[in-house]
Coordinates of C-alpha atoms and ligand atoms in Angstrom, one line a residue:
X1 CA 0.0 0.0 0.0
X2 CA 1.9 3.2 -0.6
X3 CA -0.2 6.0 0.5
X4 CA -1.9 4.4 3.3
X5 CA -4.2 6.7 5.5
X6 CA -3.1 7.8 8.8
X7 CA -5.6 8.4 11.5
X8 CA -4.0 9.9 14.7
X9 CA -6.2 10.0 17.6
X10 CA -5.0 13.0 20.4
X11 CA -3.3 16.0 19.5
X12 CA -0.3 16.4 22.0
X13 CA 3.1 16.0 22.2
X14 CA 3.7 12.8 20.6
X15 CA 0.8 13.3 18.1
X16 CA 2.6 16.4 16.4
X17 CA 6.0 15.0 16.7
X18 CA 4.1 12.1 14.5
X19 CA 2.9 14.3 12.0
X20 CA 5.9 15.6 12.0
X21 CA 7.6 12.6 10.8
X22 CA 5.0 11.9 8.0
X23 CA 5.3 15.1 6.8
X24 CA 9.1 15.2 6.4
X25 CA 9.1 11.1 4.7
X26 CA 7.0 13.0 2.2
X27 CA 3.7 11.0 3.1
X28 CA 1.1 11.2 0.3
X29 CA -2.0 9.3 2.1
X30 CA -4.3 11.1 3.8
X31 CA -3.2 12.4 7.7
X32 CA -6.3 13.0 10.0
X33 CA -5.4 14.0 13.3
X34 CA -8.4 14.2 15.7
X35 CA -8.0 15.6 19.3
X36 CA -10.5 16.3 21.7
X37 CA -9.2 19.5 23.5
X38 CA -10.6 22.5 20.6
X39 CA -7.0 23.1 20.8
X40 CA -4.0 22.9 18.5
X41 CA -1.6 20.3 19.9
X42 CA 0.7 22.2 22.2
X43 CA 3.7 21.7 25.0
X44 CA 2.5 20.9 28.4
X45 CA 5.8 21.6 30.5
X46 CA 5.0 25.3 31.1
X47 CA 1.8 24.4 32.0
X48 CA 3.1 24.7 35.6
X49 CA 5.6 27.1 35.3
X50 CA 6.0 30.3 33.0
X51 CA 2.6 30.2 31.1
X52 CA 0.6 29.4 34.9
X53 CA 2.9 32.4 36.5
X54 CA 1.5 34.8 33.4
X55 CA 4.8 35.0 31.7
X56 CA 4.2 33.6 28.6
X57 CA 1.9 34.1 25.8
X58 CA -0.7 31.2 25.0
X59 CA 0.5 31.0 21.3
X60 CA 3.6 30.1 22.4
X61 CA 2.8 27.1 23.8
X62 CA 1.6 25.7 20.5
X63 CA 3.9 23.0 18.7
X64 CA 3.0 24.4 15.1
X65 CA 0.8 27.3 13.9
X66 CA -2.7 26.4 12.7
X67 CA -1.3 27.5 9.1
X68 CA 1.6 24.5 9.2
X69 CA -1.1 21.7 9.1
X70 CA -3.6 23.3 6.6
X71 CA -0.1 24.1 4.1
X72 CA 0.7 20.3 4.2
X73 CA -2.8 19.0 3.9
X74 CA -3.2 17.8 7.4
X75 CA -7.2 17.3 8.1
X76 CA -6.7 18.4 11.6
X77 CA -9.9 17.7 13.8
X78 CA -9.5 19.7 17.4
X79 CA -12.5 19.3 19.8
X80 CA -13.7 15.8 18.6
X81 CA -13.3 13.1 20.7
X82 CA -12.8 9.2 19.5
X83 CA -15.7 7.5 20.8
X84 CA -14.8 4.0 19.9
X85 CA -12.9 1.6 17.1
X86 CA -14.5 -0.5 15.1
X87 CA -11.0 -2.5 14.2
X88 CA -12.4 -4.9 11.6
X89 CA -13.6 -1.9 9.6
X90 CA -11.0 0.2 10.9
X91 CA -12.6 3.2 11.5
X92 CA -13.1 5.8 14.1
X93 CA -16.2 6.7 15.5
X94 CA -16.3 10.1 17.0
X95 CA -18.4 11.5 19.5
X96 CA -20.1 13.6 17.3
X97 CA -21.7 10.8 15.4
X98 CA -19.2 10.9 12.4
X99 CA -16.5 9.0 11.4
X100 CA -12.9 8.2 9.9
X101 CA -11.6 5.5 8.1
X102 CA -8.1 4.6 8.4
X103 CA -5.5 1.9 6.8
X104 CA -3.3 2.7 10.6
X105 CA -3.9 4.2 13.1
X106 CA -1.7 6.0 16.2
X107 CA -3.3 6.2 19.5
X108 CA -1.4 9.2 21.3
X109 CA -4.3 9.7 23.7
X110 CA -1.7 10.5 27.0
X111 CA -2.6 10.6 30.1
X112 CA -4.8 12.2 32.9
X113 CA -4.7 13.1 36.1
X114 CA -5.2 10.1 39.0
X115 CA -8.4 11.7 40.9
X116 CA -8.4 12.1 44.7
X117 CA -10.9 9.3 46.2
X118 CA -11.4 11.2 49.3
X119 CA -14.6 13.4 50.9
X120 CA -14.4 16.4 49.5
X121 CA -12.8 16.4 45.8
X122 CA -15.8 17.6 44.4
X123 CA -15.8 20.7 46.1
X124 CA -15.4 24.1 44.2
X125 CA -12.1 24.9 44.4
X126 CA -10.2 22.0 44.3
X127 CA -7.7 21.8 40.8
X128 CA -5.9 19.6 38.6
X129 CA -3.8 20.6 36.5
X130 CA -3.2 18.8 33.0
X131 CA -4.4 21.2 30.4
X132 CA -4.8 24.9 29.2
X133 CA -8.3 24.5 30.7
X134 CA -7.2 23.8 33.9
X135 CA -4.6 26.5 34.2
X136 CA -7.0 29.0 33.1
X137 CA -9.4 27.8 35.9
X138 CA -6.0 27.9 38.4
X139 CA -5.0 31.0 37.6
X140 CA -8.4 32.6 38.5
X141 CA -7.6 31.7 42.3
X142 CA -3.9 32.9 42.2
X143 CA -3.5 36.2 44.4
X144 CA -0.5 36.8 46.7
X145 CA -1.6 36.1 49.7
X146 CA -3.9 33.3 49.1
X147 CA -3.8 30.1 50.6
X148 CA -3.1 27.2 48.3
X149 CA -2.8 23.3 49.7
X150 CA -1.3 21.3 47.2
X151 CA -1.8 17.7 47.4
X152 CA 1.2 15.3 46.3
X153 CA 4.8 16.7 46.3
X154 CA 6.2 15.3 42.9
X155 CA 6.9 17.1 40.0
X156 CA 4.0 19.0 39.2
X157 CA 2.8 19.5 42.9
X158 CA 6.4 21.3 43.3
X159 CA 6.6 23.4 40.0
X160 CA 3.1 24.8 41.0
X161 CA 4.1 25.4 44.6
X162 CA 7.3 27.4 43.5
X163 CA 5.2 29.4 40.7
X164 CA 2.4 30.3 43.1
X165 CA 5.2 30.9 45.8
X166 CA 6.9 33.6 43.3
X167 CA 3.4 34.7 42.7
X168 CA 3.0 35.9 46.9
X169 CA 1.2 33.1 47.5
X170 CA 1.1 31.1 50.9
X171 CA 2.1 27.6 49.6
X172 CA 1.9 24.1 51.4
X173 CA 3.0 20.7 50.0
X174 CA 1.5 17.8 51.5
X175 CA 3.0 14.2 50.3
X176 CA 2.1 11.1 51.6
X177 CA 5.9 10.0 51.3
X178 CA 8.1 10.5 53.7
X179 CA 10.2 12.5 51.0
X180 CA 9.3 14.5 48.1
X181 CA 9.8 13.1 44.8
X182 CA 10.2 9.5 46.1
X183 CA 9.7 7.3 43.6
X184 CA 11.7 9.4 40.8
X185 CA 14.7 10.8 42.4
X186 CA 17.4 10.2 45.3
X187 CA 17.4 10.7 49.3
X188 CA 19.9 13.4 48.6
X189 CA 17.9 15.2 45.4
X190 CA 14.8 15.1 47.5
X191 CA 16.8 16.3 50.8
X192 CA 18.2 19.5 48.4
X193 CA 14.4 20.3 47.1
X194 CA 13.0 20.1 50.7
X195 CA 15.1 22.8 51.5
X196 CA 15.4 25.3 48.7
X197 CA 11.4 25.6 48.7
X198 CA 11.9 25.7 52.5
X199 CA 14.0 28.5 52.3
X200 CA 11.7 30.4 50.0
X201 CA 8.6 30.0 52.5
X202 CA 6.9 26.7 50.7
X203 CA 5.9 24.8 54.0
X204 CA 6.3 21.1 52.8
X205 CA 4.6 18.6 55.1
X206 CA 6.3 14.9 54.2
X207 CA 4.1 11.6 55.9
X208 CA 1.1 14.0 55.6
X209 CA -2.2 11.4 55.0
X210 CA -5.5 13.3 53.6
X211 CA -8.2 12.5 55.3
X212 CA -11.1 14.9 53.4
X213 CA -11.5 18.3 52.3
X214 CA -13.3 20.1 54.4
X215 CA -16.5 22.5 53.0
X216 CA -17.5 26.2 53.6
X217 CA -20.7 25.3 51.5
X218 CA -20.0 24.5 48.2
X219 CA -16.1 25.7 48.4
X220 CA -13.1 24.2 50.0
X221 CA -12.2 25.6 52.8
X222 CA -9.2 23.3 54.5
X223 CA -7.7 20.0 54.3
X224 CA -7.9 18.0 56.9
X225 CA -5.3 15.0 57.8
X226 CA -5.8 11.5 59.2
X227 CA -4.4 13.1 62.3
X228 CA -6.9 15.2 62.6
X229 CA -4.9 18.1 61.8
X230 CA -6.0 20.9 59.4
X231 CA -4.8 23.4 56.9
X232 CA -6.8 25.7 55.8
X233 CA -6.9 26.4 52.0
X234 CA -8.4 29.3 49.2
X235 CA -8.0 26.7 47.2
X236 CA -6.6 23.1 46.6
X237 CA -4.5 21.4 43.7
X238 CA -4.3 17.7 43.7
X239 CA -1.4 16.4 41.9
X240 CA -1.0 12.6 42.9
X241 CA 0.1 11.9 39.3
X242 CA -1.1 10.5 36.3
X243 CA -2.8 7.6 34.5
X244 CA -2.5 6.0 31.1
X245 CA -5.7 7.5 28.9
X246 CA -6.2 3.6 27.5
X247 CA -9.9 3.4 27.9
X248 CA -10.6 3.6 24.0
X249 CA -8.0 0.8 23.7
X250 CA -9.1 -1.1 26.1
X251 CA -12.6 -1.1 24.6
X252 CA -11.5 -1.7 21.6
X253 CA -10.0 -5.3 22.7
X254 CA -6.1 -4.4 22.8
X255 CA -3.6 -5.6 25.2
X256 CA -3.6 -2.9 27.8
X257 CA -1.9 -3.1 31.4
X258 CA -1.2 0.3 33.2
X259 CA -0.9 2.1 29.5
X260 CA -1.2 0.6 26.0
X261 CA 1.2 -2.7 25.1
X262 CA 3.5 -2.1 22.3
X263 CA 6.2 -3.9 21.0
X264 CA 9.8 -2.5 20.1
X265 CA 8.1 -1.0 16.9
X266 CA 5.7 0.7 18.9
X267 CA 2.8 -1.5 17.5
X268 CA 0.1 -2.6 19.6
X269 CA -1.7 -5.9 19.7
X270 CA -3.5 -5.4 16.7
X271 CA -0.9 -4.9 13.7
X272 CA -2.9 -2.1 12.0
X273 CA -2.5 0.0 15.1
X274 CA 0.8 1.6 17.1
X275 CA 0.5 4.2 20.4
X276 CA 3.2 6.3 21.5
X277 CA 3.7 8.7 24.7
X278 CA 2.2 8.6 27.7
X279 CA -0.5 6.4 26.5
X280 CA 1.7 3.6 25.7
X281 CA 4.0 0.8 27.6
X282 CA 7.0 -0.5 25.9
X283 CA 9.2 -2.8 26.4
X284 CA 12.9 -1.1 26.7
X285 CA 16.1 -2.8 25.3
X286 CA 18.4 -0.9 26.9
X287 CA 17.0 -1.3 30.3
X288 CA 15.5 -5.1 29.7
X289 CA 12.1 -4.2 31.3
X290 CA 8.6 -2.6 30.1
X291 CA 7.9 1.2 30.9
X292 CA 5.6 3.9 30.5
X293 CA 7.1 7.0 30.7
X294 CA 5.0 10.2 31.2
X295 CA 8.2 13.4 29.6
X296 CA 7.8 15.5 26.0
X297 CA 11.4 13.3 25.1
X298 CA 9.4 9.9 25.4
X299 CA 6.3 11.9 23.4
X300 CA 8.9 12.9 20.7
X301 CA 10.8 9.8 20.5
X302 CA 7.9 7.6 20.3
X303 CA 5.7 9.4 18.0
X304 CA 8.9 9.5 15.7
X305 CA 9.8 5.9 16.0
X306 CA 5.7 5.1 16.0
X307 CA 5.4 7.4 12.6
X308 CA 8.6 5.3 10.8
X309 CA 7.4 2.2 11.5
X310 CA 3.3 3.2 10.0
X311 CA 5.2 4.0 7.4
X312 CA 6.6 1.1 6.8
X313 CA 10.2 1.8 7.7
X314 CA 11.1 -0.4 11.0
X315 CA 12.3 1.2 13.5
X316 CA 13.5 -0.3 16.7
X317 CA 12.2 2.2 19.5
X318 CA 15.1 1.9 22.5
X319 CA 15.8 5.3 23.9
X320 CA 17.6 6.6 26.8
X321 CA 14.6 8.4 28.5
X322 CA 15.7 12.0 30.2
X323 CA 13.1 14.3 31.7
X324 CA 13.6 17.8 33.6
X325 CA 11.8 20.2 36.1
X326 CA 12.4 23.4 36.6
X327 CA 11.8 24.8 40.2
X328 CA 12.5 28.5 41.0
X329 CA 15.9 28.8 39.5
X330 CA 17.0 24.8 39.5
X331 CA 16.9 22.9 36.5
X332 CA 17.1 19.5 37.2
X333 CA 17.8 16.7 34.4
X334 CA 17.1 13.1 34.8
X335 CA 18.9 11.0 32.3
X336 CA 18.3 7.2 32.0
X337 CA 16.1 4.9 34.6
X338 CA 17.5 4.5 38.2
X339 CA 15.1 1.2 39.3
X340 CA 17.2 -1.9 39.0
X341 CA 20.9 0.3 40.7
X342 CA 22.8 -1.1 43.1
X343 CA 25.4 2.1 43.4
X344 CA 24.8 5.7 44.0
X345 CA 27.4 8.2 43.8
X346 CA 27.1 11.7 44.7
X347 CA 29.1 13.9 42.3
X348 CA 29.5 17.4 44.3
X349 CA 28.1 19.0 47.2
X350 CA 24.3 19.9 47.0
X351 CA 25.4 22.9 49.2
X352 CA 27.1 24.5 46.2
X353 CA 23.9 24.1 44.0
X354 CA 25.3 22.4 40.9
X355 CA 25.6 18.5 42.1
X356 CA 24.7 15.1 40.5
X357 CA 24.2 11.6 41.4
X358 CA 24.7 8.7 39.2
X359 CA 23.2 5.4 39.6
X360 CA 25.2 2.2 38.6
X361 CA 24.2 -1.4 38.0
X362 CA 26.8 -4.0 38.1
X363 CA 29.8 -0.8 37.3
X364 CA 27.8 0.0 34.4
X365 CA 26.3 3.8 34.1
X366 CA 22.2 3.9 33.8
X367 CA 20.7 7.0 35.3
X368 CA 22.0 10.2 36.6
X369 CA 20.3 13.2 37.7
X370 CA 21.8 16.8 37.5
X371 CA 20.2 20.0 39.2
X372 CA 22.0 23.0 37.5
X373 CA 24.5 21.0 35.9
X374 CA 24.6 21.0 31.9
X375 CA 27.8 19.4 31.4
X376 CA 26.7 16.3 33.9
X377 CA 24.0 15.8 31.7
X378 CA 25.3 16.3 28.5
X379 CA 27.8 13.4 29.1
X380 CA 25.5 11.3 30.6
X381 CA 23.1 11.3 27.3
X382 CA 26.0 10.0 25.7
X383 CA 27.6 7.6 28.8
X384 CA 24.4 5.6 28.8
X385 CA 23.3 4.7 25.7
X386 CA 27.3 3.7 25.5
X387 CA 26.8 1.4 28.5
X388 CA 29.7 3.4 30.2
X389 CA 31.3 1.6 33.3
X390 CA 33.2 5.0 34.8
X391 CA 35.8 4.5 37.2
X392 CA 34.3 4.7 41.2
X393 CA 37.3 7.3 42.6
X394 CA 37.0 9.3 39.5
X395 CA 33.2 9.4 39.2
X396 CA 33.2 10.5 42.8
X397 CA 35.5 13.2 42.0
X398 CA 33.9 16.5 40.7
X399 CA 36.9 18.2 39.7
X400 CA 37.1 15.1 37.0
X401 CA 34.4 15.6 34.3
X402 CA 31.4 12.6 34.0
X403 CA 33.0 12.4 30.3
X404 CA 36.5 11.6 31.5
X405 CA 35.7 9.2 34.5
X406 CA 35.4 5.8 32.4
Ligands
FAD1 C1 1.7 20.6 34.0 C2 2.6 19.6 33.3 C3 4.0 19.9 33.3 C4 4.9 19.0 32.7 N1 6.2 19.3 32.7 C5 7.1 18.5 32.1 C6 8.5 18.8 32.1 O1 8.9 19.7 32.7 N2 9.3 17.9 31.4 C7 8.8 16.8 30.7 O2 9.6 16.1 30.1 N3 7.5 16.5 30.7 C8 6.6 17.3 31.4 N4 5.3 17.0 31.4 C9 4.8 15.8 30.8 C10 4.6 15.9 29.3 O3 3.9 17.1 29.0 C11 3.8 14.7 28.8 O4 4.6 13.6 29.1 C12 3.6 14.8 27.3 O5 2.7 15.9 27.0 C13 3.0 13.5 26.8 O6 2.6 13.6 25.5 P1 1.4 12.8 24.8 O7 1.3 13.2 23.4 O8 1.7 11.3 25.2 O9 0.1 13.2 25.6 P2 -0.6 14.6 25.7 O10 0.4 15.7 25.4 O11 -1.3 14.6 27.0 O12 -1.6 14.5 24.5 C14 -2.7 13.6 24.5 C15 -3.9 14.3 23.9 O13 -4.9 13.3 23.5 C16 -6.2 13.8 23.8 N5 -7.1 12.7 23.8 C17 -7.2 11.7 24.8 N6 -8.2 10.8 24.5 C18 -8.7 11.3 23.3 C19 -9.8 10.8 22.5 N7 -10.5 9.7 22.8 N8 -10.1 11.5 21.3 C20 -9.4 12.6 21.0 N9 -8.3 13.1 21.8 C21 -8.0 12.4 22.9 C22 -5.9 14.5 25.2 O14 -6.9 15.3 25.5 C23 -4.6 15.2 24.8 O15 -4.9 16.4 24.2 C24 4.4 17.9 32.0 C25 3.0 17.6 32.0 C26 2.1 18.5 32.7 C27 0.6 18.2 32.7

């Protein structure tokens, strides 16, 4: 078939880097790319930091102007939603009551927000944060001087705390954990954040359970802990993480388990159809174990690799994931996947700022992380994907450079 049509269903990050791809191979077929936001697809990142905080212009977030698609024929669809698949037709129903026929499909449908199953969540006032929508609900309630509670101290939960704390707000972190971050970065990484948002006012309350939000009427008015302890809030952002938006694949009989299954080529269980990006869980080479990874890299990376292989041109997906967050004036850069290490070295002293740790398995180099440290994580993209094994002393020693500690 050599101008097969391409249906895409979401319109994010991975979706666009997709298109992307098909436009560049000089695809022919039809592309129609149907998202269910009304929105053009667009970068999520400042979401939670310059364009929440006011400080950067909505258009800015887009991927590609509206023009870009229209100029290379792509029959972009924004605010309609897949309803279901029909796979042995192959053809997209939407929620609208219409339809598209496709010879593959991508499903680049992300992820959403993991609700909060306590009393209370459905009281006015209380946020998540995922899309343009919900920042433009958030920013109504930002006022220096407010009271925000924010609910889960990962990423997001601390990007918002340090934009609302700039903002004059009065900013508290509750995390269940008994350390922010936990399950994505090291004792010492976590240690460093605890303290820099400390220092600049955030009050961050680690082993903190939620027991309910508590009402004035319709509107949140406090947090209350299992303790009985509680906060009171303006207004409440719950960020507890994400989940895989599979529901569509599920119901459409594919092999789904926390995300979408693919294979190396990004395909799914049924051979007409790949997913890429949050959505989807793949199995990584380079790490021997199945992922789904929720950062714009993975986005870009898979929709490339997932756009190659619809195409026709195979494409073994095995990446080195990195990620970043920026807090107040720390960038920090996770290269590579820490789980399976069974060394940690601490490159530097947090104290100065610009540190690193680096996570070894068996003398070989898989993950490091990096607050304000470019060169660090410039030589680790390279180091692991090389399956570097640096020397111990060395790698210890800042004054050496990563690069020259194998
Ligand atoms: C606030 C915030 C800050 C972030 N910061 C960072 C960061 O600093 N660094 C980083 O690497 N990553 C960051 N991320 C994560 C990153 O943005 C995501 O990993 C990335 O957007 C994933 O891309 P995706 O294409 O898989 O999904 P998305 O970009 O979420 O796109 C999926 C789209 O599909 C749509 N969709 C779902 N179901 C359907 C359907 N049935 N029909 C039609 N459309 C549908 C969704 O509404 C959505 O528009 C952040 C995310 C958020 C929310």
């Amino acid at each position: 078939m050599s101008t097969p049509r391409i249906a895409i269903v979401g319109a994010g990050q991975a979706a666009a880097q997709a298109v992307e791809t098909l436009i560049k191979r000089g695809h022919q077929g039809l592309i129609t790319l149907l998202g269910d936001e009304g929105l053009l697809p667009y970068q999520r990142p400042p979401l939670s930091k310059k364009f929440l905080a006011g400080t950067l212009d909505r258009d800015r977030l887009l991927i590609r102007h509206g023009a870009h698609y229209t100029d290379h024929g792509v029959d972009l669809r924004v605010g309609f939603a897949a309803a279901s698949i029909d796979r042995a037709l192959r053809r997209i129903d939407i929620a609208d009551g219409t339809s598209v026929e496709y010879d593959r499909l991508l499903l680049a449908t992300g992820s959403h927000p993991r609700l909060l199953p306590l009393p209370g969540a459905e009281l006015v006032g209380v946020h998540y944060l995922r899309s343009v929508a919900d920042v433009d609900k958030l920013r109504a309630e930002l006022a220096p001087g407010r009271r925000v509670v924010i609910i889960g101290g990962g990423y997001i939960g601390l990007e918002v705390a340090a934009t609302c704390r700039e903002a004059g707000l009065d900013v508290t972190v509750l995390e269940a954990a008994d350390r922010v971050m936990n399950r994505v970065v090291s004792p010492a990484v976590s240690a460093f954040y605890e303290a820099e948002h400390a220092r600049r006012g955030v009050q961050i309350l680690c082993g903190a359970r939620v027991d309910s939000l508590v009402p004035d009427s319709t509107r949140v008015a406090a947090v209350r802990l299992e303790d009985g302890h509680e906060l009171a809030a303006d207004f409440v952002l719950v960020a507890i993480g994400v989940v895989a938006t599979d529901a569509l694949a599920r119901a459409a009989g594919l092999e789904c388990d926390n995300g979408i299954l693919v294979d190396e080529y990004c395909r799914t269980s049924d051979p007409h159809i790949w997913a890429a990006g949050d959505c989807a869980r793949h199995p990584s080479i380079h790490y021997g174990m199945r992922v789904r990874l929720e950062s714009v890299d993975n986005a870009f990376e898979q929709g490339t690799s997932a756009a190659l292989n619809m195409l026709g041109i195979r494409t073994i997906h095995d990446k080195v994931p990195w990620f970043w967050s920026d807090q107040f004036d720390l960038k920090m850069v996770i290269v590579g996947l820490s789980a399976a290490h069974d060394e940690v070295v601490l490159r530097g002293d947090p104290a100065g700022r610009a540190f690193s740790v680096c996570y070894l398995r068996d003398g070989e180099l898989i993950a490091v992380e990096t607050v304000n440290h470019t060169k660090d994580q410039m030589a680790a993209r390279k180091m692991i994907p090389a399956r570097a094994r640096p020397d111990l002393a060395k790698l210890a020693d800042p004054a050496v450079a990563l690069k020259d500690a194998v």
